[in-house]
XYZ file of C-alpha atoms in Angstrom:
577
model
C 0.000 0.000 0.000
C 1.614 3.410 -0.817
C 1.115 6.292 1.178
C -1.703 7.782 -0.798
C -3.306 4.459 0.506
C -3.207 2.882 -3.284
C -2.918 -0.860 -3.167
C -0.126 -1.837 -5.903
C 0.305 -5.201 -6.610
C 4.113 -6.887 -8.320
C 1.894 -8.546 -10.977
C 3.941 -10.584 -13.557
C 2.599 -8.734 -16.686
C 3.475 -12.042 -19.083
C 0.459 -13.743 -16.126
C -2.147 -15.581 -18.061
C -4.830 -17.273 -16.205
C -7.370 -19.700 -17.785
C -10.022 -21.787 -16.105
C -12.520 -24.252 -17.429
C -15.302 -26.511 -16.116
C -14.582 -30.139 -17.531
C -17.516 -31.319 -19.348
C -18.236 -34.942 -20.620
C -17.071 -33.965 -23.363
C -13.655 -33.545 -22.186
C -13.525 -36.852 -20.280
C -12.751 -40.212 -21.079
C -14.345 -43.748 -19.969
C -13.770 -42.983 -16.481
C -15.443 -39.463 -16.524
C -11.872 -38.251 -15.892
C -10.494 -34.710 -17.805
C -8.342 -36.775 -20.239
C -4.719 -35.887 -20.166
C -4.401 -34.646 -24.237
C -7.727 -32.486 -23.911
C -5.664 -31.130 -20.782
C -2.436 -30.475 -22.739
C -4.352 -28.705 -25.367
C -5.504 -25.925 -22.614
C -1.960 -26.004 -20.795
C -0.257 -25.448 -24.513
C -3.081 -22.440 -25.586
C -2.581 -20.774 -22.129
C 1.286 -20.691 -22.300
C 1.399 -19.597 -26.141
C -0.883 -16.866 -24.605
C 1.557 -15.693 -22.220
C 4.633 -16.128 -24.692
C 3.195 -13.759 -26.863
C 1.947 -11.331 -24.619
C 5.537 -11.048 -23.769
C 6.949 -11.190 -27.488
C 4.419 -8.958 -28.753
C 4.465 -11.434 -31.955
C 3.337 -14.598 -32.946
C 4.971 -18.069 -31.466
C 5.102 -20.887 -31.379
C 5.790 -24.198 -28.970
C 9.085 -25.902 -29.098
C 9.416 -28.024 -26.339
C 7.497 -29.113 -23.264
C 9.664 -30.145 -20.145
C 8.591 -33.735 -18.474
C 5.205 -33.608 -16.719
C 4.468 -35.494 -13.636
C 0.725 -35.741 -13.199
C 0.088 -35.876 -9.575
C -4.073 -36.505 -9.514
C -6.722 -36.893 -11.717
C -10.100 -33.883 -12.496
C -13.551 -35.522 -12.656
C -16.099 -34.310 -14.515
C -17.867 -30.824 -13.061
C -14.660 -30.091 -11.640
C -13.361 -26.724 -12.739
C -9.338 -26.408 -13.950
C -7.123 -24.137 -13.386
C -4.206 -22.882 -15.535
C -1.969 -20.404 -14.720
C 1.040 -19.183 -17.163
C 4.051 -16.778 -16.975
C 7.412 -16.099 -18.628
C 10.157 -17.098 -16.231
C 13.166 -16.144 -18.519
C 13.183 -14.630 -22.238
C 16.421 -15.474 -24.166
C 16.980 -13.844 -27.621
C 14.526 -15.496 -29.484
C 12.789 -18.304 -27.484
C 11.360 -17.945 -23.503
C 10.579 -20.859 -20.848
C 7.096 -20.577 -19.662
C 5.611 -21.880 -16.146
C 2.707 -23.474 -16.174
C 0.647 -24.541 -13.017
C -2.316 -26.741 -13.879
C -4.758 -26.930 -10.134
C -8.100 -27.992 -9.367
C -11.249 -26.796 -7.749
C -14.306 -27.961 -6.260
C -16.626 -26.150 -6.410
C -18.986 -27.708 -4.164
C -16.587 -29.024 -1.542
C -14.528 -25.908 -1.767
C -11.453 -27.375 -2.156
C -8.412 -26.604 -4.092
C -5.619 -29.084 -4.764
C -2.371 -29.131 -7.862
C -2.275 -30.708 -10.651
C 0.736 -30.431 -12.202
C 3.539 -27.876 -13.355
C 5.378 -27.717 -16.376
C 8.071 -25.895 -18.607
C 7.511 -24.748 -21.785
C 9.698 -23.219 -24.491
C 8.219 -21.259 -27.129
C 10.222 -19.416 -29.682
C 9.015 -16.231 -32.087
C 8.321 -16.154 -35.315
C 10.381 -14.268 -37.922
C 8.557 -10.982 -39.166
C 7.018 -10.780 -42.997
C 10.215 -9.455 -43.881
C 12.555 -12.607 -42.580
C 13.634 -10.674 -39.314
C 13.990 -12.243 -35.946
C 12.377 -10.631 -33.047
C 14.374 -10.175 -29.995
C 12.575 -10.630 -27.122
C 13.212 -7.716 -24.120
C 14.595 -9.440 -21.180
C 12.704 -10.142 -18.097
C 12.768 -8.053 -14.342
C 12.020 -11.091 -11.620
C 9.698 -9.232 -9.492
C 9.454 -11.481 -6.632
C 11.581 -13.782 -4.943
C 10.147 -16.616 -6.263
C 10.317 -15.297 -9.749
C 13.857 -14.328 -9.421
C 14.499 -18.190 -8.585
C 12.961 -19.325 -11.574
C 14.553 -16.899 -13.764
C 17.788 -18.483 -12.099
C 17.249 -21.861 -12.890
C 15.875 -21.301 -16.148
C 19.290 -21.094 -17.388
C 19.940 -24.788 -16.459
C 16.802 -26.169 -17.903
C 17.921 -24.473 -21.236
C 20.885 -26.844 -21.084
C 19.383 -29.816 -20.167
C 17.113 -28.991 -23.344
C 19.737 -28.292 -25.873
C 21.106 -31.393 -25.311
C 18.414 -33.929 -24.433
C 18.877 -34.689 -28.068
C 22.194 -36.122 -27.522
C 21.534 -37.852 -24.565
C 18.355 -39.852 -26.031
C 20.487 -40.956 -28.731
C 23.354 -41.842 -26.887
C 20.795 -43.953 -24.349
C 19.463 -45.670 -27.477
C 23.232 -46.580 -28.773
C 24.136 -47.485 -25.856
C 22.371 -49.099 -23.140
C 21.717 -52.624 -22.908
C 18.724 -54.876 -23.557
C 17.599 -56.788 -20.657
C 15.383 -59.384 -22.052
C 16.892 -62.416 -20.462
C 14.503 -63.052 -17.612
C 11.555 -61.781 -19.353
C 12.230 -64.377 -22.733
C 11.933 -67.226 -19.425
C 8.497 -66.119 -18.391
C 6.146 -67.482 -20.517
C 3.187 -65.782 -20.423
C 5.936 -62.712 -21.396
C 3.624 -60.321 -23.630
C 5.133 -59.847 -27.065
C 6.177 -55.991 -27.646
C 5.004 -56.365 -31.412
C 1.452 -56.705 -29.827
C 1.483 -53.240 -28.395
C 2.168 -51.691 -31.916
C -0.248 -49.075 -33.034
C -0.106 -46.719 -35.863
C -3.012 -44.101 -36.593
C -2.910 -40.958 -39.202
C -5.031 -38.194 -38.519
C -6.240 -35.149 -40.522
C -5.079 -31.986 -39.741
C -8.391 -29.518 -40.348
C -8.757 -25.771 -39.600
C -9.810 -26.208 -36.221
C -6.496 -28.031 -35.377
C -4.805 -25.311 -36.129
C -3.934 -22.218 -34.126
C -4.222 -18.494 -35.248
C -1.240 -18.689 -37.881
C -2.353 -21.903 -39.256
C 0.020 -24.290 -37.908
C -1.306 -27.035 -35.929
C -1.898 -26.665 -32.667
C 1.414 -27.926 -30.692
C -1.276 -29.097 -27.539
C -3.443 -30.881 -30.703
C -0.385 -33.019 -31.686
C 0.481 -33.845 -27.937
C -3.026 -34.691 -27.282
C -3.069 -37.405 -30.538
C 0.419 -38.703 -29.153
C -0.846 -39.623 -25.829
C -4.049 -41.621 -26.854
C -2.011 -43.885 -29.353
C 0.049 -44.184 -26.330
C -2.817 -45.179 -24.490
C -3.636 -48.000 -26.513
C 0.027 -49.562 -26.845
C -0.559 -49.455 -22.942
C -4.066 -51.281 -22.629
C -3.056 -53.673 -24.821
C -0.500 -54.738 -22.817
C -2.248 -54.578 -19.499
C -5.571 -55.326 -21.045
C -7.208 -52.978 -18.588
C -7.559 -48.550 -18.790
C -4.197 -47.345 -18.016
C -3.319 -44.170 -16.006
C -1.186 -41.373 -17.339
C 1.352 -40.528 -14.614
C 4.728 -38.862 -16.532
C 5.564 -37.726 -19.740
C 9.204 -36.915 -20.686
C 9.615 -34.135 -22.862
C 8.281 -32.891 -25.881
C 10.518 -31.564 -28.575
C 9.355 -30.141 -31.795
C 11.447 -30.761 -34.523
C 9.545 -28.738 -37.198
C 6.212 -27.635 -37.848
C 2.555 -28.953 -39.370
C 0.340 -27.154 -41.108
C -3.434 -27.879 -42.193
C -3.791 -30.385 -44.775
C -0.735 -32.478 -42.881
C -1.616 -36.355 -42.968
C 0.224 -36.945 -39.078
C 1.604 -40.584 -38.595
C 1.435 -41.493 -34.869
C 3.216 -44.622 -33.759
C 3.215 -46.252 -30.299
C 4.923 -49.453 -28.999
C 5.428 -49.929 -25.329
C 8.936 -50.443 -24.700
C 9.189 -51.871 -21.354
C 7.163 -53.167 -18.357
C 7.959 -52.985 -14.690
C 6.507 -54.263 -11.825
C 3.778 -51.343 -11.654
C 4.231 -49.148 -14.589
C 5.286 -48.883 -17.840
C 7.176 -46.830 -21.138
C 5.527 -46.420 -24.113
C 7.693 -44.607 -27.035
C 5.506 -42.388 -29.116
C 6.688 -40.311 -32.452
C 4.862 -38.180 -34.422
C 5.677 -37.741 -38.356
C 3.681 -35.242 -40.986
C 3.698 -35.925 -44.682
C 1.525 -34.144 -47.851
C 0.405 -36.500 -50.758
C 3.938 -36.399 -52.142
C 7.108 -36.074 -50.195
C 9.258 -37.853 -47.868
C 7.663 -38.191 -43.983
C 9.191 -34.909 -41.562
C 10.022 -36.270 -38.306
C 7.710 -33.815 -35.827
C 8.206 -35.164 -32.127
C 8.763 -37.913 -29.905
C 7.969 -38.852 -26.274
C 8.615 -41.666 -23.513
C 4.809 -41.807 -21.430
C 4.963 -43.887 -18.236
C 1.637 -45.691 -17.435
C 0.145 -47.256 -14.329
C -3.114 -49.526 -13.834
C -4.878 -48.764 -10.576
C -7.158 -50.599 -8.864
C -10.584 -50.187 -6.782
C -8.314 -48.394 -4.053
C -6.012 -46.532 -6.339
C -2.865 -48.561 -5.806
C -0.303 -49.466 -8.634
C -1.336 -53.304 -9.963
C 1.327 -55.652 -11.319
C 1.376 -55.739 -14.826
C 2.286 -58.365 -17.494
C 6.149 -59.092 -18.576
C 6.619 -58.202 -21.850
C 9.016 -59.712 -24.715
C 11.081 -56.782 -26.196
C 11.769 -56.471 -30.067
C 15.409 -57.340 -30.667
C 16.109 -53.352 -30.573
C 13.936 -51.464 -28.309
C 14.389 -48.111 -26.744
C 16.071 -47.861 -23.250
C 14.482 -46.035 -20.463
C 16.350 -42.732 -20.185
C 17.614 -42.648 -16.535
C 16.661 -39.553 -14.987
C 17.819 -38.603 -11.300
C 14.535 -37.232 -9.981
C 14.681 -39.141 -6.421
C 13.377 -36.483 -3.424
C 16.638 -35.476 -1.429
C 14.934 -37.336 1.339
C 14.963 -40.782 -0.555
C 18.113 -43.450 -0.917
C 21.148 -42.531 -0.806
C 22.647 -39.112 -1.351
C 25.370 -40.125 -3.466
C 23.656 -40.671 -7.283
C 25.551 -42.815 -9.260
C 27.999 -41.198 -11.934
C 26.877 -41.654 -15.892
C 28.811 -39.721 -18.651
C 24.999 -40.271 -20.295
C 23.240 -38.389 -17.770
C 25.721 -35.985 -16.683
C 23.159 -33.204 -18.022
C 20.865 -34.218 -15.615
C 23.470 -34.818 -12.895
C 24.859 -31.155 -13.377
C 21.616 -29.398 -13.876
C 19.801 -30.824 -10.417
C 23.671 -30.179 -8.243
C 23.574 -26.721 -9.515
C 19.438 -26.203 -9.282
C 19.791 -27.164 -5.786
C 22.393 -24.786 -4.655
C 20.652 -22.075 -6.172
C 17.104 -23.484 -4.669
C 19.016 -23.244 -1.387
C 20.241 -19.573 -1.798
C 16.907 -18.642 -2.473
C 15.026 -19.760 1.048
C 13.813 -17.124 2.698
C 13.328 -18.412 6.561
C 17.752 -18.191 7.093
C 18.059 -17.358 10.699
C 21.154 -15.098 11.093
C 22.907 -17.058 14.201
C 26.387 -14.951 14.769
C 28.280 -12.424 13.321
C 31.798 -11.513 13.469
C 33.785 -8.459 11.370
C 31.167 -8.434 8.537
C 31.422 -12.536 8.544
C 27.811 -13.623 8.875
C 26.796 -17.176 9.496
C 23.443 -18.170 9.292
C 21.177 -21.033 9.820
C 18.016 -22.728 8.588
C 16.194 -25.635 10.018
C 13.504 -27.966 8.143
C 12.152 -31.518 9.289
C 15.875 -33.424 9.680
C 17.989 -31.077 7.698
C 20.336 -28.306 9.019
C 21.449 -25.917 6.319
C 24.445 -23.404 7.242
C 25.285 -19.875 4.805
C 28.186 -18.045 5.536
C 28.791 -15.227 4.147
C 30.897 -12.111 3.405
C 32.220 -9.313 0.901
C 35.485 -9.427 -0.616
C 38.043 -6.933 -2.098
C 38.154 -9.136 -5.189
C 36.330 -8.882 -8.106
C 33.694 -11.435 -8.982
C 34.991 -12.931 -11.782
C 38.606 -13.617 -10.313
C 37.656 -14.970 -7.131
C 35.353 -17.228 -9.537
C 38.317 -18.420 -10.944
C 40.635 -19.051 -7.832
C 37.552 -20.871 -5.965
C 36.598 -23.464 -9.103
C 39.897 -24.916 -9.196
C 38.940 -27.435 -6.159
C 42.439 -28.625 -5.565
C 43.470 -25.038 -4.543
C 40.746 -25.726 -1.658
C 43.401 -27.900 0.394
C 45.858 -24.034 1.150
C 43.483 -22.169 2.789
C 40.546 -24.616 4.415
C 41.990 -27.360 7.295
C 39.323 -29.253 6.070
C 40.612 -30.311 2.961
C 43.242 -32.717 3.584
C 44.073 -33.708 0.227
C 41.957 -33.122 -2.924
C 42.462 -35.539 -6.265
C 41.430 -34.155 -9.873
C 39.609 -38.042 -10.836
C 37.841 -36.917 -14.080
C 37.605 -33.245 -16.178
C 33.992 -34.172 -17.642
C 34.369 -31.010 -19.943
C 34.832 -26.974 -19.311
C 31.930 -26.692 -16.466
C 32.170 -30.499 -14.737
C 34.494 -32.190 -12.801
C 34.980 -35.289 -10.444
C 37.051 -35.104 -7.305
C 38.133 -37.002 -4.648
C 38.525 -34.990 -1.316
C 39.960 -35.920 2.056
C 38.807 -34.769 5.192
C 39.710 -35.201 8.931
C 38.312 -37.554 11.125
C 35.050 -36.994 12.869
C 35.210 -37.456 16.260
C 31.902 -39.427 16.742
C 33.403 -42.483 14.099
C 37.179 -43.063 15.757
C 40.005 -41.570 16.371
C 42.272 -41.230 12.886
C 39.924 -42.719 10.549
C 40.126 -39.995 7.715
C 36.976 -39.169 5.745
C 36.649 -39.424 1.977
C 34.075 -38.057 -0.657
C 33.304 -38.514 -3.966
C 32.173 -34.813 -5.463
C 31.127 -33.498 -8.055
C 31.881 -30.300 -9.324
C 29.799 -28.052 -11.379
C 30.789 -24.433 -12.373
C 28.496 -21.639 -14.104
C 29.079 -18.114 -15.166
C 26.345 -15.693 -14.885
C 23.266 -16.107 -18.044
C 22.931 -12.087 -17.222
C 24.135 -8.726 -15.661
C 22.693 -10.025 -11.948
C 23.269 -13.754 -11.753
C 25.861 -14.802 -9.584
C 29.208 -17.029 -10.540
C 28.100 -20.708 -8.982
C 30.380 -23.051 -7.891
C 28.054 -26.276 -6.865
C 29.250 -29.453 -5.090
C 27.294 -32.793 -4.717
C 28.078 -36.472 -3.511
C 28.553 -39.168 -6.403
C 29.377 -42.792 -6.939
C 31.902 -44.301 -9.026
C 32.543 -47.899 -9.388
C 36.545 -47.209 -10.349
C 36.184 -45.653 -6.303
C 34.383 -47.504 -4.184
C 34.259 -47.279 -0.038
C 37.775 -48.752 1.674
C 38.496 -49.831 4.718
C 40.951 -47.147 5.682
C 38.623 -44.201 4.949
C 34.519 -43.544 6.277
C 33.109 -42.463 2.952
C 31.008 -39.725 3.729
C 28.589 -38.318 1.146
C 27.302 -34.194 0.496
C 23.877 -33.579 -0.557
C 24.561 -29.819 -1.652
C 26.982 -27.492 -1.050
C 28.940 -25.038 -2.973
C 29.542 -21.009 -3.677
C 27.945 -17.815 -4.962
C 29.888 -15.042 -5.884
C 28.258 -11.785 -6.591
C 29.290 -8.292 -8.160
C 29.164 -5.631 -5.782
C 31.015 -2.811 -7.208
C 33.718 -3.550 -9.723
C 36.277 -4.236 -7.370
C 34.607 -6.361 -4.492
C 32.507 -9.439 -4.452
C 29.529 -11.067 -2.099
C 31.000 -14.682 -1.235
C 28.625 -17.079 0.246
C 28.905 -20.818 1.576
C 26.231 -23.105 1.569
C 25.946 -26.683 3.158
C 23.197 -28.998 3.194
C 24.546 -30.765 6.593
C 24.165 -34.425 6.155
C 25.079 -36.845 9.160
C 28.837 -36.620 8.037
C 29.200 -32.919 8.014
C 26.693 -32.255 10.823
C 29.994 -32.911 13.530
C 32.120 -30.488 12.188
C 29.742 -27.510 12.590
C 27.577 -28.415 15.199
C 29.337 -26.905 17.770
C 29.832 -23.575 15.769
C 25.718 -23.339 15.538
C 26.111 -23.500 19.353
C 28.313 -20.307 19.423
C 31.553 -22.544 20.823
C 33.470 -22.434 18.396
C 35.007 -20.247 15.877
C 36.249 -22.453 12.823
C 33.528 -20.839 10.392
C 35.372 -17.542 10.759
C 38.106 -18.685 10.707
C 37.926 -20.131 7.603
C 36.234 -18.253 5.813
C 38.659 -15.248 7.026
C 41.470 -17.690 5.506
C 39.419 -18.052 1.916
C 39.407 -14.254 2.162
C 43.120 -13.789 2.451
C 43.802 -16.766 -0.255
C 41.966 -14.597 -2.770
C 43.358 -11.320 -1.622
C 47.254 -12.643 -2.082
C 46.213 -14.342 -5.878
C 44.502 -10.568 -6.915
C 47.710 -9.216 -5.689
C 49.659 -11.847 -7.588
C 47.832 -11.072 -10.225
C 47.767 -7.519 -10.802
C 52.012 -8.136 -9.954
C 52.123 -10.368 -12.865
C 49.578 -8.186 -15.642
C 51.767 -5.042 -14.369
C 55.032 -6.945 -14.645
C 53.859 -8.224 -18.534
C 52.856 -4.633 -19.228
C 56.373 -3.005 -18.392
C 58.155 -6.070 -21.002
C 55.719 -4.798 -23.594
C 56.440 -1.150 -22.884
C 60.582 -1.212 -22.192
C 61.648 -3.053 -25.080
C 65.139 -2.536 -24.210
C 65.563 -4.754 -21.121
C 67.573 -7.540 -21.600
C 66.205 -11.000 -22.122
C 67.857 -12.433 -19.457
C 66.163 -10.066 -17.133
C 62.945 -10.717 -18.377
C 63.392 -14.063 -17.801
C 64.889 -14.132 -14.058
C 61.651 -11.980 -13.741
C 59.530 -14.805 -14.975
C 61.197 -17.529 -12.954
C 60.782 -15.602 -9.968
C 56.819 -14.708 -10.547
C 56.228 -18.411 -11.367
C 58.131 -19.790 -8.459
C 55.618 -17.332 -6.196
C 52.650 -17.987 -7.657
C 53.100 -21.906 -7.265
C 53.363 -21.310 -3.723
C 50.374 -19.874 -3.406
């Protein structure tokens, strides 16, 4: 409220809302919203709020994987709400929150949520539109804007990934080939061509990227019945990805197969190809659905085994578990290292952006705070630095540089360079007093590093637990395991920098800062006073060594023996530090 007593509200102005009363029309056998007729409002609601931001036509290319969490009945009423998270130059993710009401009951419950990525169409004249970027206006807003940039990755290469799966990964037929009521996958086959007419199409005439999701998932409803022999439920849907557009007159080729049963659900592939009378078939998406059959109660049945074609697609692996579930370590995959790096550094920025941090001490502008939920104990420390961003970026992401200033790094192995942003470590750490005295601690992390998207976004240095076969648990070391942890760096001014800490305290960390959350010790300061003076002595180093290469280029006539006793000596003290 402002002080003329105005009440102004931080509306997202790219917010569309849509709600609709599910009819019978909209249901299937079970008098259930059916999941395509769904789709078809989720996709018109975030093309909506893509162009409302673009101020242009657009048009979808990719929806994220969908987890659909309950069913809508018939008289129910849904609710879809839609916003731009991030705009890039040409294409924007969209939210999308899918709830339901009751109107009688008076109850409201969600859905589902989703990503979408839409992307602008060129102008009559061939140009590209550049989107405008887009101001977070609430906290939650500025997460998503955050994260968005790490969904864009997993996107631009879930291409890669799906093909590397399919060259890949092994067939495991063996046990089902034994079982002999085993359900041949050639059974589950369908193949349907529909029509696309005017009202299949949107407002520039291609079809209607919610239309051609809604035909995928009822072939893939059939593959599924036919294998359980019963109405299947839709529960996920990995993501969309359209390869090219459709237009009206399109003849669209769906095919379905399912490609593997489990105990209580199962994978049907689905793709999607257009043609005309003459030409060759364009390849226009593809989809893994996972299906459940659910009994009088609503729990998971068993379903039949089924017989695999000799090549069948593999289940993409995705690490979705809740933090709460197994163990913390995931296992390491060079084929889902996408995934692997997008949710260690989603989680560190998730973290940063809680709300409910207690602030528990503070010493000479070093602030520690603390956040409690359910089991968990999460610690921040943080504090500014008379270094700039990007260069105390750079000392920090080198791990191995770790073990000079913090007494908690032992020793600290370089096991794998994944690429330019990823690596694998092996760190040592002392002994915890609650597990013996001189049994050393060892962890298995990796590393993920990200520069700022935008003028804003902070440097991210992100740490998480992993397996790897090639180092498995010994006897002379308790392998302990980190669920997230990791640095932000942030501009201040062009010479100084906002460092913060975060750790997600699991049993094996808790020891070593338990008694600083009780005010008794000071190791916290301590070290992070230590990180602060490690940076401070590499700027200086640094600024030595661009002055010192500036004074060769400007006094050519120094010897070149002096020049390179000069050299010697700056690369001797830099390796010390």
């Amino acid at each position: 409220i402002t002080s003329g007593g105005k009440l102004t509200l931080n509306l997202n102005p790219t917010q569309v809302k849509m709600s609709q009363i599910v009819m019978p029309c909209h249901s299937n056998h079970r008098q259930e919203l059916s999941v395509g007729q769904l789709l078809k409002w989720m996709d018109s609601t975030a093309c909506l709020s893509a162009e409302r931001h673009a101020g242009s036509p657009c048009v979808t290319a990719s929806m994220d994987d969908i987890h659909f969490e309950h069913t809508i009945s018939v008289g129910q009423v849904v609710n879809i709400k839609a916003k731009v998270n991030r705009a890039f130059n040409t294409s924007m993710e969209v939210g999308i929150q899918v709830t339901c009401e009751d109107l009688f009951a008076d109850r409201h419950w969600k859905v589902c949520h989703a990503y979408a990525t839409f992307v602008t169409q060129r102008t009559s004249t061939g140009k590209k539109v550049i989107l405008k970027p887009i101001v977070p206006q609430t906290q939650t807003e500025q997460v998503e804007y955050s994260v968005a940039a790490e969904r864009r990755r997993v996107r631009m290469l879930h291409d890669d990934i799906i093909r590397d799966l399919l060259s890949l990964g092994s067939i495991q037929q063996g046990m089902d080939d034994s079982v002999e009521n085993a359900v041949a996958a050639e059974k589950t086959k369908v193949e349907s061509v529909e029509l696309v007419l005017p009202p299949h199409a949107n407002h520039q005439v291609n079809t209607f990227g919610g239309q051609i999701m809604a035909w995928m998932v009822n072939v893939a409803t059939i593959a599924a019945s036919r294998l359980c022999q019963a109405h299947p439920t839709l529960r996920t849907i990995d993501m969309f990805t359209f390869r090219g557009p459709s237009q009206v007159g399109d003849r669209l080729l769906l095919r379905a197969i399912v490609n593997n049963a489990f105990k209580n659900s199962m994978e049907v592939g689905v793709r999607a190809e257009a043609y005309q009378e003459e030409g060759p078939n364009r390849h226009i998406n593809s989809a893994f659905m996972n299906f459940e059959v659910l009994d009088k109660n609503g729990k998971p049945c068993t379903l039949p085994r089924i017989r695999p074609e000799p090549v069948v697609s593999h289940l993409k692996y995705i690490i979705s578990r809740k933090q709460a579930e197994g163990p913390l370590s995931v296992p390491w995959d060079p084929r889902n290292q996408v995934y692997l790096s997008y949710n260690n550094v989603s989680a560190l920025k998730m973290l940063a952006a809680r709300n409910n941090w207690r602030l528990s001490s503070e010493k000479d502008k070093v602030r520690l705070y603390t956040l409690e939920e359910k089991s968990m104990l999460c610690v921040r420390v943080e504090s500014e630095v008379d270094v700039p961003a990007h260069r105390a970026f750079g000392f920090l992401s080198e791990l191995r540089n770790r073990t000079t200033w913090d007494t908690h790094y032992k020793e600290c192995e370089l096991i794998h360079r994944v690429d330019d942003e990823d690596f694998l470590y092996r760190v040592v750490t002392p002994s915890v007093p609650t597990k013996g005295e001189g049994m050393l601690q060892d962890f298995i992390l990796l590393a993920s590093k990200r520069k700022p998207c935008s003028s804003g976004d902070p440097y991210v240095i992100a740490l998480r637990s992993v397996s790897l076969p090639t180092y498995p648990p010994t006897e002379q070391f308790n392998r302990g395991e980190v669920l997230c942890a990791g640095f932000t760096i942030l501009e201040s001014t062009n010479n100084t920098s906002l460092i913060t800490y975060y750790n997600q305290a699991s049993p094996e960390v808790l020891p070593y800062i338990s008694t600083d959350i009780a005010g008794l010790s000071s190791s916290f300061y301590h070290t992070f006073c230590s990180c602060s003076q490690y940076l401070i002595k590499n700027r200086l180093m640094s600024d030595s060594d661009e002055k010192h290469q500036q004074n060769q280029t400007t006094s050519p006539e120094r010897s070149s023996s002096e020049s390179e006793t000069e050299r010697l000596s700056a690369t001797l003290n830099s390796t010390q530090l």
